[in-house]
mmCIF file of C-alpha atoms in Angstrom:
data_model
loop_
_atom_site.group_PDB
_atom_site.id
_atom_site.type_symbol
_atom_site.label_atom_id
_atom_site.label_comp_id
_atom_site.label_asym_id
_atom_site.label_seq_id
_atom_site.Cartn_x
_atom_site.Cartn_y
_atom_site.Cartn_z
ATOM 1 C CA MET A 1 18.554 -16.046 -3.560
ATOM 2 C CA THR A 2 17.818 -12.457 -4.558
ATOM 3 C CA THR A 3 17.261 -9.973 -1.751
ATOM 4 C CA HIS A 4 14.710 -7.336 -2.675
ATOM 5 C CA HIS A 5 15.232 -3.734 -1.536
ATOM 6 C CA PHE A 6 12.849 -0.796 -1.432
ATOM 7 C CA ASP A 7 14.418 1.777 -3.761
ATOM 8 C CA GLU A 8 12.073 4.753 -3.730
ATOM 9 C CA THR A 9 13.934 6.691 -6.421
ATOM 10 C CA GLN A 10 14.032 3.811 -8.898
ATOM 11 C CA LEU A 11 10.422 2.881 -8.192
ATOM 12 C CA GLU A 12 9.261 6.418 -8.975
ATOM 13 C CA ILE A 13 11.303 6.435 -12.179
ATOM 14 C CA LYS A 14 9.769 3.132 -13.288
ATOM 15 C CA LEU A 15 6.248 4.239 -12.414
ATOM 16 C CA GLY A 16 6.863 7.391 -14.424
ATOM 17 C CA GLN A 17 7.171 5.201 -17.516
ATOM 18 C CA VAL A 18 3.593 3.894 -17.405
ATOM 19 C CA SER A 19 0.169 5.467 -17.762
ATOM 20 C CA TRP A 20 -1.494 7.220 -14.852
ATOM 21 C CA GLN A 21 -4.103 4.451 -14.774
ATOM 22 C CA HIS A 22 -1.439 1.824 -14.197
ATOM 23 C CA ARG A 23 0.138 3.984 -11.496
ATOM 24 C CA VAL A 24 -3.221 4.141 -9.731
ATOM 25 C CA ALA A 25 -3.687 0.379 -10.078
ATOM 26 C CA PHE A 26 -0.238 -0.203 -8.565
ATOM 27 C CA ALA A 27 -0.966 2.155 -5.657
ATOM 28 C CA ALA A 28 -4.405 0.689 -5.067
ATOM 29 C CA SER A 29 -2.997 -2.853 -4.967
ATOM 30 C CA CYS A 30 -0.527 -1.782 -2.266
ATOM 31 C CA ALA A 31 -3.352 -0.207 -0.266
ATOM 32 C CA GLU A 32 -5.577 -3.241 -0.796
ATOM 33 C CA ARG A 33 -3.088 -5.573 0.855
ATOM 34 C CA LEU A 34 -3.163 -3.451 4.013
ATOM 35 C CA MET A 35 -6.954 -3.199 4.329
ATOM 36 C CA PRO A 36 -7.218 -6.191 6.707
ATOM 37 C CA ALA A 37 -4.814 -4.424 9.077
ATOM 38 C CA TYR A 38 -7.185 -1.457 9.299
ATOM 39 C CA VAL A 39 -10.127 -3.790 9.906
ATOM 40 C CA ALA A 40 -8.247 -5.598 12.689
ATOM 41 C CA PHE A 41 -7.359 -2.316 14.374
ATOM 42 C CA SER A 42 -10.948 -1.089 14.227
ATOM 43 C CA LYS A 43 -12.335 -4.334 15.648
ATOM 44 C CA ARG A 44 -9.974 -4.229 18.588
ATOM 45 C CA SER A 45 -10.151 -0.508 19.313
ATOM 46 C CA GLY A 46 -13.678 0.420 18.266
ATOM 47 C CA ARG A 47 -12.141 3.303 16.345
ATOM 48 C CA GLY A 48 -11.970 4.042 12.639
ATOM 49 C CA ASP A 49 -14.462 3.159 9.928
ATOM 50 C CA PRO A 50 -13.417 0.158 7.829
ATOM 51 C CA ALA A 51 -16.591 0.241 5.740
ATOM 52 C CA ALA A 52 -15.954 3.847 4.725
ATOM 53 C CA LEU A 53 -12.294 3.212 3.907
ATOM 54 C CA ARG A 54 -13.207 0.070 1.978
ATOM 55 C CA GLY A 55 -15.829 2.052 0.070
ATOM 56 C CA MET A 56 -13.252 4.616 -1.029
ATOM 57 C CA LEU A 57 -10.866 1.957 -2.268
ATOM 58 C CA THR A 58 -13.674 0.117 -4.050
ATOM 59 C CA GLN A 59 -14.693 3.319 -5.821
ATOM 60 C CA LEU A 60 -11.096 3.812 -6.889
ATOM 61 C CA TRP A 61 -11.040 0.337 -8.430
ATOM 62 C CA ASP A 62 -14.404 1.095 -10.061
ATOM 63 C CA ASP A 63 -12.909 4.269 -11.498
ATOM 64 C CA LEU A 64 -10.236 2.186 -13.202
ATOM 65 C CA ALA A 65 -13.010 -0.028 -14.571
ATOM 66 C CA GLY A 66 -14.574 3.008 -16.245
ATOM 67 C CA ASN A 67 -16.888 4.531 -13.632
ATOM 68 C CA ARG A 68 -14.949 7.771 -13.390
ATOM 69 C CA LEU A 69 -14.794 9.937 -10.278
ATOM 70 C CA ASP A 70 -14.914 13.669 -10.912
ATOM 71 C CA ASP A 71 -12.532 16.181 -9.336
ATOM 72 C CA GLY A 72 -14.970 17.173 -6.620
ATOM 73 C CA GLU A 73 -15.566 13.568 -5.609
ATOM 74 C CA LEU A 74 -11.845 12.910 -5.458
ATOM 75 C CA ARG A 75 -11.189 15.940 -3.256
ATOM 76 C CA SER A 76 -14.007 14.919 -0.941
ATOM 77 C CA LYS A 77 -12.781 11.338 -0.677
ATOM 78 C CA ILE A 78 -9.202 12.382 0.012
ATOM 79 C CA ASP A 79 -10.362 14.649 2.852
ATOM 80 C CA ALA A 80 -12.599 11.913 4.259
ATOM 81 C CA CYS A 81 -9.807 9.368 4.006
ATOM 82 C CA MET A 82 -7.362 11.584 5.873
ATOM 83 C CA ALA A 83 -9.879 11.874 8.718
ATOM 84 C CA LEU A 84 -9.971 8.074 9.050
ATOM 85 C CA ILE A 85 -6.223 7.624 9.543
ATOM 86 C CA PRO A 86 -5.271 6.831 13.160
ATOM 87 C CA GLN A 87 -2.731 9.230 14.608
ATOM 88 C CA GLU A 88 0.320 8.348 16.683
ATOM 89 C CA ASP A 89 -0.972 10.203 19.721
ATOM 90 C CA ASP A 90 -4.459 8.651 19.626
ATOM 91 C CA ALA A 91 -4.990 6.841 22.900
ATOM 92 C CA PRO A 92 -4.973 4.158 23.963
ATOM 93 C CA TRP A 93 -2.181 3.090 21.596
ATOM 94 C CA LEU A 94 -2.496 -0.447 20.250
ATOM 95 C CA MET A 95 -0.032 -2.701 18.450
ATOM 96 C CA GLU A 96 -2.318 -2.730 15.392
ATOM 97 C CA GLN A 97 -2.412 1.060 15.240
ATOM 98 C CA ALA A 98 0.770 1.567 13.208
ATOM 99 C CA ALA A 99 -0.327 -0.767 10.406
ATOM 100 C CA ALA A 100 -3.797 0.811 10.382
ATOM 101 C CA GLU A 101 -2.190 4.231 9.980
ATOM 102 C CA ASP A 102 -0.147 2.915 7.056
ATOM 103 C CA ALA A 103 -3.282 1.364 5.537
ATOM 104 C CA GLY A 104 -5.231 4.608 5.653
ATOM 105 C CA ALA A 105 -2.285 6.572 4.306
ATOM 106 C CA ALA A 106 -1.821 4.108 1.443
ATOM 107 C CA VAL A 107 -5.460 4.573 0.408
ATOM 108 C CA ALA A 108 -5.015 8.347 0.585
ATOM 109 C CA TYR A 109 -1.914 8.192 -1.625
ATOM 110 C CA ALA A 110 -3.746 5.981 -4.115
ATOM 111 C CA LEU A 111 -6.572 8.528 -4.276
ATOM 112 C CA ARG A 112 -4.073 11.343 -4.650
ATOM 113 C CA CYS A 113 -2.385 9.424 -7.446
ATOM 114 C CA ARG A 114 -5.752 9.279 -9.213
ATOM 115 C CA GLN A 115 -6.183 13.022 -8.653
ATOM 116 C CA SER A 116 -2.746 14.099 -9.878
ATOM 117 C CA GLY A 117 -1.551 11.139 -11.913
ATOM 118 C CA GLN A 118 1.895 11.578 -10.366
ATOM 119 C CA ALA A 119 4.220 8.629 -9.942
ATOM 120 C CA LYS A 120 5.421 9.885 -6.561
ATOM 121 C CA GLU A 121 1.980 9.333 -5.015
ATOM 122 C CA ALA A 122 1.974 5.694 -6.135
ATOM 123 C CA THR A 123 5.523 5.343 -4.831
ATOM 124 C CA TRP A 124 4.464 6.655 -1.436
ATOM 125 C CA ALA A 125 1.592 4.146 -1.295
ATOM 126 C CA ALA A 126 4.136 1.385 -1.855
ATOM 127 C CA ARG A 127 6.431 2.856 0.780
ATOM 128 C CA ARG A 128 3.669 2.833 3.405
ATOM 129 C CA THR A 129 2.956 -0.837 2.674
ATOM 130 C CA TYR A 130 6.643 -1.684 2.954
ATOM 131 C CA GLU A 131 6.964 0.361 6.158
ATOM 132 C CA ALA A 132 3.995 -1.450 7.693
ATOM 133 C CA LEU A 133 5.814 -4.779 7.288
ATOM 134 C CA ASP A 134 9.112 -3.273 8.445
ATOM 135 C CA HIS A 135 7.524 -1.960 11.639
ATOM 136 C CA TYR A 136 5.637 -5.198 12.247
ATOM 137 C CA VAL A 137 8.769 -7.334 11.938
ATOM 138 C CA ILE A 138 10.809 -5.068 14.218
ATOM 139 C CA ASN A 139 8.180 -5.318 16.942
ATOM 140 C CA ARG A 140 7.260 -8.981 16.484
ATOM 141 C CA GLU A 141 10.884 -10.116 16.515
ATOM 142 C CA ASN A 142 11.865 -7.551 19.169
ATOM 143 C CA ILE A 143 14.745 -6.323 17.007
ATOM 144 C CA ASP A 144 16.995 -3.635 18.456
ATOM 145 C CA THR A 145 17.526 -1.409 15.417
ATOM 146 C CA THR A 146 20.596 0.201 16.985
ATOM 147 C CA LYS A 147 22.569 -3.043 16.888
ATOM 148 C CA PRO A 148 24.828 -4.036 13.977
ATOM 149 C CA GLY A 149 23.047 -6.132 11.384
ATOM 150 C CA ALA A 150 19.566 -5.140 12.542
ATOM 151 C CA GLU A 151 18.643 -3.448 9.275
ATOM 152 C CA GLU A 152 19.734 -6.479 7.263
ATOM 153 C CA ARG A 153 17.809 -8.761 9.599
ATOM 154 C CA VAL A 154 14.591 -6.779 9.117
ATOM 155 C CA LEU A 155 15.023 -6.469 5.362
ATOM 156 C CA GLY A 156 15.760 -10.160 5.000
ATOM 157 C CA HIS A 157 12.707 -11.274 6.960
ATOM 158 C CA PRO A 158 10.338 -13.388 4.811
ATOM 159 C CA LEU A 159 7.355 -11.089 5.421
ATOM 160 C CA VAL A 160 9.262 -8.031 4.200
ATOM 161 C CA GLN A 161 10.791 -9.889 1.278
ATOM 162 C CA ARG A 162 7.418 -11.242 0.164
ATOM 163 C CA GLU A 163 5.899 -7.768 0.083
ATOM 164 C CA LEU A 164 8.821 -6.324 -1.844
ATOM 165 C CA ALA A 165 8.594 -9.246 -4.274
ATOM 166 C CA ARG A 166 4.876 -8.561 -4.740
ATOM 167 C CA GLN A 167 5.573 -4.925 -5.512
ATOM 168 C CA ARG A 168 8.273 -5.897 -7.998
ATOM 169 C CA ARG A 169 5.948 -8.414 -9.652
ATOM 170 C CA ASP A 170 3.135 -5.857 -10.031
ATOM 171 C CA LEU A 171 5.545 -3.258 -11.371
ATOM 172 C CA ASP A 172 7.006 -5.683 -13.907
ATOM 173 C CA GLU A 173 3.513 -6.599 -15.042
ATOM 174 C CA ILE A 174 2.393 -3.046 -15.739
ATOM 175 C CA LEU A 175 5.711 -2.229 -17.412
ATOM 176 C CA CYS A 176 5.213 -5.170 -19.776
ATOM 177 C CA VAL A 177 1.755 -4.132 -20.953
ATOM 178 C CA GLY A 178 2.609 -0.467 -21.464
ATOM 179 C CA ASP A 179 -0.456 1.747 -21.805
ATOM 180 C CA THR A 180 -2.778 -1.058 -22.892
ATOM 181 C CA GLU A 181 -5.105 -3.429 -21.077
ATOM 182 C CA VAL A 182 -5.808 -1.011 -18.227
ATOM 183 C CA GLN A 183 -9.036 -2.630 -17.059
ATOM 184 C CA GLU A 184 -7.705 -6.162 -17.378
ATOM 185 C CA VAL A 185 -4.485 -5.398 -15.506
ATOM 186 C CA ALA A 186 -6.298 -3.446 -12.784
ATOM 187 C CA ALA A 187 -8.745 -6.303 -12.243
ATOM 188 C CA ARG A 188 -5.884 -8.781 -12.036
ATOM 189 C CA LEU A 189 -3.947 -6.664 -9.531
ATOM 190 C CA ARG A 190 -7.077 -6.138 -7.461
ATOM 191 C CA ASP A 191 -8.036 -9.810 -7.256
ATOM 192 C CA ARG A 192 -4.498 -10.776 -6.335
ATOM 193 C CA ALA A 193 -4.150 -8.061 -3.708
ATOM 194 C CA VAL A 194 -7.438 -8.999 -2.041
ATOM 195 C CA THR A 195 -6.226 -12.590 -1.679
ATOM 196 C CA GLU A 196 -2.751 -11.608 -0.535
ATOM 197 C CA GLY A 197 -4.095 -9.085 1.954
ATOM 198 C CA THR A 198 -5.494 -11.876 4.115
ATOM 199 C CA ASN A 199 -2.002 -13.056 5.081
ATOM 200 C CA VAL A 200 0.414 -10.187 4.473
ATOM 201 C CA PHE A 201 1.346 -10.258 8.155
ATOM 202 C CA GLY A 202 1.954 -13.968 8.471
ATOM 203 C CA GLY A 203 0.875 -16.097 5.514
ATOM 204 C CA THR A 204 2.700 -17.640 2.656
ATOM 205 C CA SER A 205 1.429 -15.752 -0.416
#
């Protein structure tokens, strides 16, 4: 059975081979899968604004469908998104806080990818989604990362492997279509990510 790895350098290279629209769609799909984590954090803590963060991501998807955001709107949304990201020193600290931080950051990177078109922003959105699962597994399984084999144990966990497989699948899909079918591919990635987001931290998709 193939073990998937997160290779940031190779991912950025591959994303550099597709259109900026497909990079944004890839980044947005990564962010979409983490949205439920932000909602869960907000419900438990009373902090954050899931509706506002959801609205930003929805507008990004709408942009890919043809309802373009202008530069001023993008700058404003990026600033607003950054303000919604929980910080490590926000108290009281909750278990859900780390994933919520990754979720907000992934949305911000997706917006920044739309602003700049750069592959590195989409890569960073993917990294935050991967890191959210990595952190979750370490804490759920109480893994001592200083012990031999700990890294392999985390990487090999089904939750981490499923997310890396999803990223690989989405990347392969946009590489296959090239610069065509932007709206169709974006809609497909969005619908899939919404469904998968409901069980990223414990389901079977």
